[in-house]
Short mmCIF file of C-alpha atoms and ligand atoms in Angstrom, two decimals:
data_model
loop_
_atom_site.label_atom_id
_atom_site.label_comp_id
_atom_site.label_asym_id
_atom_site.label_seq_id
_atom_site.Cartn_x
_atom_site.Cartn_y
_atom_site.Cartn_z
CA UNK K 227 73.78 6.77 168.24
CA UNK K 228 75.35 6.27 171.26
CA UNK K 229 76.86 3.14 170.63
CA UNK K 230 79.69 1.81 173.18
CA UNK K 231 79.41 5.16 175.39
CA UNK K 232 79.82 4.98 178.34
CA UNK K 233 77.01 6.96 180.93
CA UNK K 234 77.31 7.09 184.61
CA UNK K 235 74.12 8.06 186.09
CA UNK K 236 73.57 9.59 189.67
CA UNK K 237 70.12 10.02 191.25
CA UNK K 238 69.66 11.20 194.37
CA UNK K 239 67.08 11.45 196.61
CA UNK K 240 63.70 13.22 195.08
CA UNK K 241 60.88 12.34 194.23
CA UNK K 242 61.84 12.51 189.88
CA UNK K 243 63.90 9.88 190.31
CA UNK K 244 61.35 7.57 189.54
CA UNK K 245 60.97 9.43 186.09
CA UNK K 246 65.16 8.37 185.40
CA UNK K 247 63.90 5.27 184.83
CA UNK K 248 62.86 5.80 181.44
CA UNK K 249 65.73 7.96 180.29
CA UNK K 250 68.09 4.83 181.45
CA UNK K 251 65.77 2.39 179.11
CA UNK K 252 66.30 5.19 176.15
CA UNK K 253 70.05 5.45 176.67
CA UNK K 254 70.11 1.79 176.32
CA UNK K 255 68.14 1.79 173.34
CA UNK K 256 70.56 4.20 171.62
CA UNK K 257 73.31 1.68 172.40
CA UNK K 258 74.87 2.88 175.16
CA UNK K 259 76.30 1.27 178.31
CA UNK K 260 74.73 2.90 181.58
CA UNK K 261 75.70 2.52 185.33
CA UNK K 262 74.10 4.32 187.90
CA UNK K 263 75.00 5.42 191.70
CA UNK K 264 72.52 6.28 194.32
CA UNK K 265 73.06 8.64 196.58
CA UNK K 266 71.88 7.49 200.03
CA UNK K 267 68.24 8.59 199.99
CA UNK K 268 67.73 8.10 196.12
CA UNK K 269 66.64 4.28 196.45
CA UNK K 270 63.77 5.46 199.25
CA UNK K 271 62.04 7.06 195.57
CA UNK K 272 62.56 4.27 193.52
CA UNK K 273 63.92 0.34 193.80
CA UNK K 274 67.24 -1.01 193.01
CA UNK K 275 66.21 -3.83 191.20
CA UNK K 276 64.63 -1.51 188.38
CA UNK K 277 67.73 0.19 188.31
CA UNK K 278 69.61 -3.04 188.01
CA UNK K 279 67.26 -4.48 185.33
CA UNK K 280 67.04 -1.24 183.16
CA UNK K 281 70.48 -0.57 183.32
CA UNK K 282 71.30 -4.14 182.87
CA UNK K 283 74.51 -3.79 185.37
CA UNK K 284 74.59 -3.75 189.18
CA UNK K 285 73.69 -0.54 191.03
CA UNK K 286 76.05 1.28 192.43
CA UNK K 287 75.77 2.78 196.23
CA UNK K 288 78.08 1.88 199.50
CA UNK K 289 81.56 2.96 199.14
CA UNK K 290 83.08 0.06 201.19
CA UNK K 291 81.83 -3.04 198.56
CA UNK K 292 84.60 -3.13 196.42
CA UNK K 293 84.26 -5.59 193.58
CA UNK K 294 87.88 -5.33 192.88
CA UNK K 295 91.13 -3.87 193.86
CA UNK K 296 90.38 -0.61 192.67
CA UNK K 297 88.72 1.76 195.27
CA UNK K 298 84.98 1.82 193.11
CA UNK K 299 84.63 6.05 192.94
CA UNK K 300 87.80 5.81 190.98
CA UNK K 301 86.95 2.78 188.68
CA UNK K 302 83.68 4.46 187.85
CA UNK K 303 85.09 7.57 187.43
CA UNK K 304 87.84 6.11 185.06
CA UNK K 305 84.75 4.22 182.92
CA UNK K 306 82.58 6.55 182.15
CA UNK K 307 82.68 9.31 179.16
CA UNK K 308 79.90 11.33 181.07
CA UNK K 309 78.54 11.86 184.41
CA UNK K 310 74.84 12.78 184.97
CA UNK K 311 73.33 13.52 187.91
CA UNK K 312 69.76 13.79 187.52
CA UNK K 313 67.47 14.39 189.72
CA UNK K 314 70.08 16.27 191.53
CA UNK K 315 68.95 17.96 195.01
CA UNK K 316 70.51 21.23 196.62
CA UNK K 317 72.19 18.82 199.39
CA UNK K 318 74.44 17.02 196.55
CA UNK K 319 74.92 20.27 194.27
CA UNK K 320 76.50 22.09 197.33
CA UNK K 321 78.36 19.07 198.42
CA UNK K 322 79.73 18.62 194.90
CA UNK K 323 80.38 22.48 194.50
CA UNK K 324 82.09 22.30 198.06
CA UNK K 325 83.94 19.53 197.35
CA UNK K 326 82.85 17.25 200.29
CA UNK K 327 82.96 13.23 199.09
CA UNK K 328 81.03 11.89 201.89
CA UNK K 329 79.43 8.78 199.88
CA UNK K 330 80.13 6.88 196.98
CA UNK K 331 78.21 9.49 194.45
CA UNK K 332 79.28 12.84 195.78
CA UNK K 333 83.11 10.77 195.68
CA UNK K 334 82.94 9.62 192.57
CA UNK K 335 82.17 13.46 191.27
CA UNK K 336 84.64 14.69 193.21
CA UNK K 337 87.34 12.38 190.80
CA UNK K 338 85.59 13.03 187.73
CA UNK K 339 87.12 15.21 185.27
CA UNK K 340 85.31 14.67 182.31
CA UNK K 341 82.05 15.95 181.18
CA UNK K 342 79.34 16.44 183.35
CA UNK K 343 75.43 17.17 183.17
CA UNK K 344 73.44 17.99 186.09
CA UNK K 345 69.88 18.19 186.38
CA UNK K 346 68.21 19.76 189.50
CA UNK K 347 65.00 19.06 190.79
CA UNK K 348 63.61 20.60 194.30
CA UNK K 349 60.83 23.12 195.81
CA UNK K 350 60.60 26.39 194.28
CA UNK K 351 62.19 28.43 197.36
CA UNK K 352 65.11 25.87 197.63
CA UNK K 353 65.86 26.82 194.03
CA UNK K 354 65.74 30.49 194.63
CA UNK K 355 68.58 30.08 197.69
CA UNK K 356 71.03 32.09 197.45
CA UNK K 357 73.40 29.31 198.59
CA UNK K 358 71.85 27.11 195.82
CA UNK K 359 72.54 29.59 193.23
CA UNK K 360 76.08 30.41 194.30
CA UNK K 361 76.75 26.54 194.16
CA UNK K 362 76.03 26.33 190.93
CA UNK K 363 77.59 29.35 189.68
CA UNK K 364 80.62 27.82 191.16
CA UNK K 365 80.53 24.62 189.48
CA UNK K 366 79.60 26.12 186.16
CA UNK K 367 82.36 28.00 186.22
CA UNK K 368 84.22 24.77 186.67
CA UNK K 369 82.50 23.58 183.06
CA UNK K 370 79.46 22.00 184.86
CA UNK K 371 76.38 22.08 182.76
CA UNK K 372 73.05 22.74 184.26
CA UNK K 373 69.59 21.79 182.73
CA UNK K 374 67.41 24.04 184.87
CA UNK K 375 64.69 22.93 186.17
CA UNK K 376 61.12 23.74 184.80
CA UNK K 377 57.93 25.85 186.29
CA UNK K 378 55.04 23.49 187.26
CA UNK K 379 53.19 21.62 189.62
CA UNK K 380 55.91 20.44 192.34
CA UNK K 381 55.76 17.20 194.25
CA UNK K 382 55.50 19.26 197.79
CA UNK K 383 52.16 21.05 196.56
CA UNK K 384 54.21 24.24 195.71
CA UNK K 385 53.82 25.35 191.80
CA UNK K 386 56.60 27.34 190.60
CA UNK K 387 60.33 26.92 189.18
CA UNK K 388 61.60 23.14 190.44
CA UNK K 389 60.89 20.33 188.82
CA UNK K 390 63.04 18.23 186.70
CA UNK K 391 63.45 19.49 183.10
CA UNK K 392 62.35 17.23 180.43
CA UNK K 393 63.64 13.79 179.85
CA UNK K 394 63.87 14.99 175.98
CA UNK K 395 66.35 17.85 177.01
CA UNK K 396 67.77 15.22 179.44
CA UNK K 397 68.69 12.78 176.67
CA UNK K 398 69.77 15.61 174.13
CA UNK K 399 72.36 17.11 176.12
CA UNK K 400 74.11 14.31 176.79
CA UNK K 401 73.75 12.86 173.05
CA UNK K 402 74.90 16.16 171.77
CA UNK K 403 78.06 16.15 174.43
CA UNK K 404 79.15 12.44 173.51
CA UNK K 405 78.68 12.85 170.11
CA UNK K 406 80.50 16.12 169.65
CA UNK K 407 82.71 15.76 172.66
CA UNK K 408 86.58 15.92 170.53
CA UNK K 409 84.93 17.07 167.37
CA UNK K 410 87.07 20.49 168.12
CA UNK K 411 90.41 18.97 169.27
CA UNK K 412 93.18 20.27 168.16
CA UNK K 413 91.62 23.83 167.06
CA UNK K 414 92.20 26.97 168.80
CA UNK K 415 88.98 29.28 168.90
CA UNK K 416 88.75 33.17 170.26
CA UNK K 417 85.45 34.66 170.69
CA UNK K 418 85.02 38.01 171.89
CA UNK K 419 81.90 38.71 174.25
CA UNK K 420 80.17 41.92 176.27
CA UNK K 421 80.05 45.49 175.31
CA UNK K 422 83.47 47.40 175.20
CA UNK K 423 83.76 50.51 177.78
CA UNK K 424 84.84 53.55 176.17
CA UNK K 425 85.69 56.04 179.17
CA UNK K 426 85.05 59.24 179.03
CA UNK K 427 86.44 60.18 182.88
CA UNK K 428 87.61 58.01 185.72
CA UNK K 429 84.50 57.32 186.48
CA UNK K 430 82.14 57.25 183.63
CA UNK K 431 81.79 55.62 180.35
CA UNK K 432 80.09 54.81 177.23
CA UNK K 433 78.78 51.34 176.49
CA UNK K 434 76.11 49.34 175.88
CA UNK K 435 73.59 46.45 177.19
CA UNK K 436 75.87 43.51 175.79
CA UNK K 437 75.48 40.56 178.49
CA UNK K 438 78.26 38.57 176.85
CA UNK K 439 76.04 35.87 177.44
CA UNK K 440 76.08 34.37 174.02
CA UNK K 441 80.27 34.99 173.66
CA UNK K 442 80.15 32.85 176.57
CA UNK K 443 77.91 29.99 175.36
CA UNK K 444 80.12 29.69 172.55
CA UNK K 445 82.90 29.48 174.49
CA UNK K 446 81.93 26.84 176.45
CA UNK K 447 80.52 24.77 173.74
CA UNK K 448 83.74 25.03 172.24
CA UNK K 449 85.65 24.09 175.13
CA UNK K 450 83.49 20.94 175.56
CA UNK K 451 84.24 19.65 171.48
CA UNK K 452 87.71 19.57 172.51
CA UNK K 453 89.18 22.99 171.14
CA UNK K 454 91.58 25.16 173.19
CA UNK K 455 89.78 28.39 173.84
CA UNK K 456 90.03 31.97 174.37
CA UNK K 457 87.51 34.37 175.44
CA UNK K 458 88.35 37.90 174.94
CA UNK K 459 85.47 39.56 177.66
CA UNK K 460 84.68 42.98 178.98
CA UNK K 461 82.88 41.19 181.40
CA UNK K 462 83.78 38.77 184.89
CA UNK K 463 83.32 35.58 183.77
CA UNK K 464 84.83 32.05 185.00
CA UNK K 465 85.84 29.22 183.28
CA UNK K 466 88.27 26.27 182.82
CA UNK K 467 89.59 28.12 179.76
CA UNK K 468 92.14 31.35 179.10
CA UNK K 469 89.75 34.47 179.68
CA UNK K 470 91.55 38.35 178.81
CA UNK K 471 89.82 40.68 180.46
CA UNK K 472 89.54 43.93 178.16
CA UNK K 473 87.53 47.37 178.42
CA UNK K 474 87.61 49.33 175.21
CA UNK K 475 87.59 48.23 171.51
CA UNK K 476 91.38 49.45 171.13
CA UNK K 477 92.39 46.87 174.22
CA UNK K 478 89.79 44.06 172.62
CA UNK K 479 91.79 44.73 169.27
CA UNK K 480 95.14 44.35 171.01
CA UNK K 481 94.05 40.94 172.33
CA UNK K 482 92.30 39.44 169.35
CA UNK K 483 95.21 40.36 166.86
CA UNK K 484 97.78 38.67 169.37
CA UNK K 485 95.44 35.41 169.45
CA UNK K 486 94.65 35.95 165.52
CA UNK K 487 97.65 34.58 163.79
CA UNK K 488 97.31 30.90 165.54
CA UNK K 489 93.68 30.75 165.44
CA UNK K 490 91.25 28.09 163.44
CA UNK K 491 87.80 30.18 164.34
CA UNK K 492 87.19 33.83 165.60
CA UNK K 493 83.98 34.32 166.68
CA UNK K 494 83.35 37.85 167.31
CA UNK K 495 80.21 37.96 169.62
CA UNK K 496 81.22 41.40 171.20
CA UNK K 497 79.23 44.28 170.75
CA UNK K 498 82.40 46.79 170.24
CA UNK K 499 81.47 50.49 170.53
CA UNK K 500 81.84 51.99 166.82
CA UNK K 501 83.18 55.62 168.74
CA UNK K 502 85.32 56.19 172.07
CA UNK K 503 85.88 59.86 173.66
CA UNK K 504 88.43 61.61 171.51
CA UNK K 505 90.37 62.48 174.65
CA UNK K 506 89.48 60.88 178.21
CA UNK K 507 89.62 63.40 180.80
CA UNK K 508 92.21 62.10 183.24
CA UNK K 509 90.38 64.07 185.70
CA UNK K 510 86.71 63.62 186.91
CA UNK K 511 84.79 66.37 184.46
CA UNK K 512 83.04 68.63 187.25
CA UNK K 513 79.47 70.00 185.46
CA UNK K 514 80.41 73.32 187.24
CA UNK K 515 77.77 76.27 185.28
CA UNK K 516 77.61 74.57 182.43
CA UNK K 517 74.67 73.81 181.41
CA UNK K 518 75.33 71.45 178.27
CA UNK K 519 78.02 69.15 177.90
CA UNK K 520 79.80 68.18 174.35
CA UNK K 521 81.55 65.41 174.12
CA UNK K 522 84.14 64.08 170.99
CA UNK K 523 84.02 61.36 169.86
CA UNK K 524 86.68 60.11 166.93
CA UNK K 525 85.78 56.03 165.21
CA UNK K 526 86.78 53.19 166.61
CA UNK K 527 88.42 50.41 164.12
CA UNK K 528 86.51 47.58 163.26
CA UNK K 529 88.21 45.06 164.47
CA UNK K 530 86.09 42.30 162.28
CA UNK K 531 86.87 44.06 159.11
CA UNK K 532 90.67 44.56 159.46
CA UNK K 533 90.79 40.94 160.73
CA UNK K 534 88.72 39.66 157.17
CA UNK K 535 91.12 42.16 155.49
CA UNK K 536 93.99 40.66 157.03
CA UNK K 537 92.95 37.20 156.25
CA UNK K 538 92.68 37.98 152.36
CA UNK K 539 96.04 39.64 152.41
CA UNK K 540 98.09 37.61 149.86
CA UNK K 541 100.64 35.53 151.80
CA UNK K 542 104.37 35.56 151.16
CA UNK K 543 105.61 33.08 148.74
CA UNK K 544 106.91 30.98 150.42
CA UNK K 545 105.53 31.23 153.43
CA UNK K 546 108.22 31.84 155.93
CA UNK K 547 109.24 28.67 158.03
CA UNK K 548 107.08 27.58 160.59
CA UNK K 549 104.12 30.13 159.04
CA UNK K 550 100.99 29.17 158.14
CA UNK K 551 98.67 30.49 155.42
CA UNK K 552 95.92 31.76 157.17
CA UNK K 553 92.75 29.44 156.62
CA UNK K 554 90.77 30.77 160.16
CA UNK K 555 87.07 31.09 159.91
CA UNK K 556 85.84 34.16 161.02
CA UNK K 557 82.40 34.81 162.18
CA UNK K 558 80.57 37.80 162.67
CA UNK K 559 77.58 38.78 164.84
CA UNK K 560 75.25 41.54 163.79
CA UNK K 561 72.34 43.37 166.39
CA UNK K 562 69.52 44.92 164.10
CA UNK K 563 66.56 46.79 165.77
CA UNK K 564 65.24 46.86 161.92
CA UNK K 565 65.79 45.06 158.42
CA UNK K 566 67.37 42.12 160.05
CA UNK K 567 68.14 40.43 157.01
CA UNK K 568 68.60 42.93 154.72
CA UNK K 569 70.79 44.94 156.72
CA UNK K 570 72.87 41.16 157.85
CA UNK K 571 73.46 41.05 154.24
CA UNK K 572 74.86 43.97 153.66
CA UNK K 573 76.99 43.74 156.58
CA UNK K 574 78.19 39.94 155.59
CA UNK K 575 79.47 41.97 152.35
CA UNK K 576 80.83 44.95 154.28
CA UNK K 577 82.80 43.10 156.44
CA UNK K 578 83.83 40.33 154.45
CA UNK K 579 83.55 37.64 157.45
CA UNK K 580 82.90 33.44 156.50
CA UNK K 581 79.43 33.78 158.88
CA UNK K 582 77.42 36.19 160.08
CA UNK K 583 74.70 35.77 162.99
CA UNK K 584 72.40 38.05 162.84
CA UNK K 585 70.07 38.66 166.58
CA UNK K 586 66.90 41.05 166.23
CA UNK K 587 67.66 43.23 169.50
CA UNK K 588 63.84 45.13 168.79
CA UNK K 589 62.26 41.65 170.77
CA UNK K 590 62.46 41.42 174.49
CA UNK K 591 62.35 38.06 175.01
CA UNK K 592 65.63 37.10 173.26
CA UNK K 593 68.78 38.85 172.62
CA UNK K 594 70.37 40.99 175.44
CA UNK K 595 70.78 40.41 178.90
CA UNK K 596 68.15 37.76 178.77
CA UNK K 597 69.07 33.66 178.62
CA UNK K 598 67.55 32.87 175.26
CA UNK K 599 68.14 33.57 171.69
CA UNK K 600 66.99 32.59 168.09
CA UNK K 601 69.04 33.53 165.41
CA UNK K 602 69.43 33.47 161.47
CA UNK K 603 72.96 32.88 160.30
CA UNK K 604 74.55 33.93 156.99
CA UNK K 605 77.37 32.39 154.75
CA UNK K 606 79.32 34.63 152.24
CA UNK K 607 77.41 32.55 149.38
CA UNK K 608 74.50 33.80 150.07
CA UNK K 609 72.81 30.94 152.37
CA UNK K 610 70.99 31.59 155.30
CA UNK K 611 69.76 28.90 158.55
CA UNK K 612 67.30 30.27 160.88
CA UNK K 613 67.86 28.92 164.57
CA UNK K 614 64.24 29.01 166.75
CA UNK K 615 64.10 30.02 169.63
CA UNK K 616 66.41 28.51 172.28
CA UNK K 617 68.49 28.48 175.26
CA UNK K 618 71.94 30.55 174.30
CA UNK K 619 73.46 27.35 174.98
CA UNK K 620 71.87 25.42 173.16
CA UNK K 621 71.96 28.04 170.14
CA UNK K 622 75.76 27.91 170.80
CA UNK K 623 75.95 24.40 169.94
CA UNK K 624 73.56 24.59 166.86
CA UNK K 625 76.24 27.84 165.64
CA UNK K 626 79.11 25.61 166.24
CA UNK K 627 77.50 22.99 163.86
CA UNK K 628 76.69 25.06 161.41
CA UNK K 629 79.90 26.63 161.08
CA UNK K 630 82.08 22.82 161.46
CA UNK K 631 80.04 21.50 159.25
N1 LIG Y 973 82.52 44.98 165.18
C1 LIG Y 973 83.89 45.15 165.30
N2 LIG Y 973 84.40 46.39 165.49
C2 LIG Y 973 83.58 47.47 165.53
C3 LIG Y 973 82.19 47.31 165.40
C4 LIG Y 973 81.70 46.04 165.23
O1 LIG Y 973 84.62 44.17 165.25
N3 LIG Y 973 84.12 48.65 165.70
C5 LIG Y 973 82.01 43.62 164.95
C6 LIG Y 973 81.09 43.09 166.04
O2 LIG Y 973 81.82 42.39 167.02
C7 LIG Y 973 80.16 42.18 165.26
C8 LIG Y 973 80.09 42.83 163.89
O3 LIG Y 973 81.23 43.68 163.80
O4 LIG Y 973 80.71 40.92 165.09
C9 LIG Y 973 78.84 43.63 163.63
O5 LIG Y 973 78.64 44.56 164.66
P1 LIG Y 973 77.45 45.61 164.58
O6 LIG Y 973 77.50 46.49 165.78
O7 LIG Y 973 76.17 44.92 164.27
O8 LIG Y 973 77.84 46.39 163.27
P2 LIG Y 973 78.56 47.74 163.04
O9 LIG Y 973 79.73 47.49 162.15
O10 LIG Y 973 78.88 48.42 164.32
O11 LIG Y 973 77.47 48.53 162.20
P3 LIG Y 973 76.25 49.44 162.68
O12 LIG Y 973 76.52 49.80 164.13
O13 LIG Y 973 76.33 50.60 161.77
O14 LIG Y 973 75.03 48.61 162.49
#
């Protein structure tokens, strides 16, 4: 599966890096060429000649051994399809994140611009740093994907949230990046994510608990198989792709119908408010003696619909030069507290959309706000493909598969 790929590894110094010794041996099973860099401390866990032996090419390490002309963080950079740094510690994630290259593996991540995976392993409270955190907010907002770590028994006699993820989720994300890594090139996607703000004053509003986190996922994913993104957001998000910040459902409108014409997939993830205030106050309202308050509200458009509506307009014959006739998927979500399925399928009709994803919003533990999700998703013949439980990243990529394929 992963013949010819190339798979730069970094380990660094923790005590899992013994446990990268395996995933090397499986990489190489599936074909694929590996090289791997120690940091400094990394071969004080585990020996260089098992590194050298499973990976069946020399161990990288100094930054002053050049083998050839080329200065080695730049060769190695230039080589591999994928860096993964696994175990990583919170000394290397902040260096990377910083952008200090002060040995050969924090250098060679500095010049890599490709994809790259990192897996942290460390104590519980080093996790929970707030300069840890920030880090990696930083460089996953620079397309860095993270594989959390995982609660358990810890190496330094703590139990809690720090050891190394699975070697299993290990080897899938960076099967699933290779082998989908241009599988979107060339296409332009716009997904919408959050909840719209309908104002009702300068300083309050109407909305609702969309995270955007799932808009997001998809965004990403997409970004990663190549395709040029957009993502249309109520919310502050950063990433190596365009991002339009909106508030209400008219702005999100606006934006989408601007992108719409020269898109290949619309993915609208945003939970748009179905009414706005039929006149904002410009004014804030002051309760003076009143002791109830009515407010107006007037329909918002569905922007979904219109956009299916627009899609199955009949084209001009011919099409004017340089047009296209408009082939774009377009993909729905749908929140249900109740019915999920029946009331998906009456929506998928409704609407008119290629997909719908329908997300039961009555369970706590996925859905809104929260970092997982399992979804069932609906074609307009009919089908349906239930998604179990999972990371919204990982559901992201399982959407995206569905919906390419
Ligand atoms: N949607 C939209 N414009 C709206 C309302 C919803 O584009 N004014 C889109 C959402 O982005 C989502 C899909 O329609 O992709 C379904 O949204 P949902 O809130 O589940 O459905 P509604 O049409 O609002 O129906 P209801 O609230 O009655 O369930």
């Amino acid at each position: 599966m992963l013949r010819n790929k190339h798979i730069l590894i970094g380990i660094t110094g923790g005590i899992a890096a013994y446990k990268i010794c395996t995933l090397i041996r499986d990489f190489k099973k599936s074909g694929a060429d590996v090289k791997v860099i120690c940091s400094p401390n990394a071969l004080n866990f585990v020996t260089k000649l098992t590194l050298q032996n499973l990976s069946q090419n020399e161990v990288y390490e100094g930054e002053f051994t050049p083998r050839n002309w080329k200065p080695e963080h730049i060769s190695l950079a230039d080589w591999a399809d994928i860096m993964l740094i696994a175990p990583a510690t919170a000394n290397t994630i902040g260096k990377i994140a910083q952008g200090i290259a002060d040995n050969l593996l924090t250098s060679v991540a500095c010049a890599f611009s490709k994809k790259m995976i990192i897996a942290p392993a460390m104590n519980v409270n080093m996790w929970q740093n707030e300069s840890v955190q920030n880090n990696i907010k930083i460089l996953e907002a620079r397309g860095v994907d993270f594989l959390p770590p995982e609660r358990g028994f810890l190496a330094c006699g703590y139990s809690g949230k720090g050891r190394l993820c699975s070697l299993a989720k290990i080897y899938n994300a960076v099967n699933e990046a290779l082998n989908y890594s241009d599988i979107l090139k060339g296409k332009k996607v716009v997904i919408t994510a959050g909840g719209t703000i309908e104002e009702i004053d300068p300083v309050r509003y109407i909305s609702n608990y969309s995270s955007g986190k799932m808009g997001f996922a998809l965004a990403k994913s997409a970004y990663y198989m190549g395709a040029e993104v957009v993502l249309i957001t109520t919310k502050a998000f950063e990433a190596p792709f365009k991002i339009v910040k909106v508030k209400s459902a008219l702005d999100m409108q606006e934006a989408v119908n601007s992108e719409f014409d020269t898109s290949d997939y619309v993915i609208m993830a945003a939970a748009v408010a179905d009414y706005r205030v039929k006149e904002r106050s410009e004014q804030k309202m002051k309760k003076e003696n009143n002791d109830k308050l009515t407010l107006k509200l007037v329909k918002n458009p569905d922007i979904l619909a219109e956009l299916c509506k627009h899609k199955r307009a009949p084209h001009p014959d011919p099409l004017p030069k340089g047009a296209r006739e408009n082939d774009c998927v377009i993909v729905g979500f749908c929140a249900e507290s109740e019915n999920l399925l029946e009331n998906a399928k009456a929506k998928i009709e409704k609407k008119g959309c290629d997909y719908l994803v329908a997300n039961d919003i009555s369970r706590k533990d996925i859905g809104f706000g929260v970092d997982e999700n399992e979804v069932t998703i609906l074609d307009k013949n009919g089908n349906t493909t239930k998604l179990e439980k999972a990371s919204k990243v990982r559901i992201a990529r399982k959407i995206w598969e569905r919906i390419i394929n």
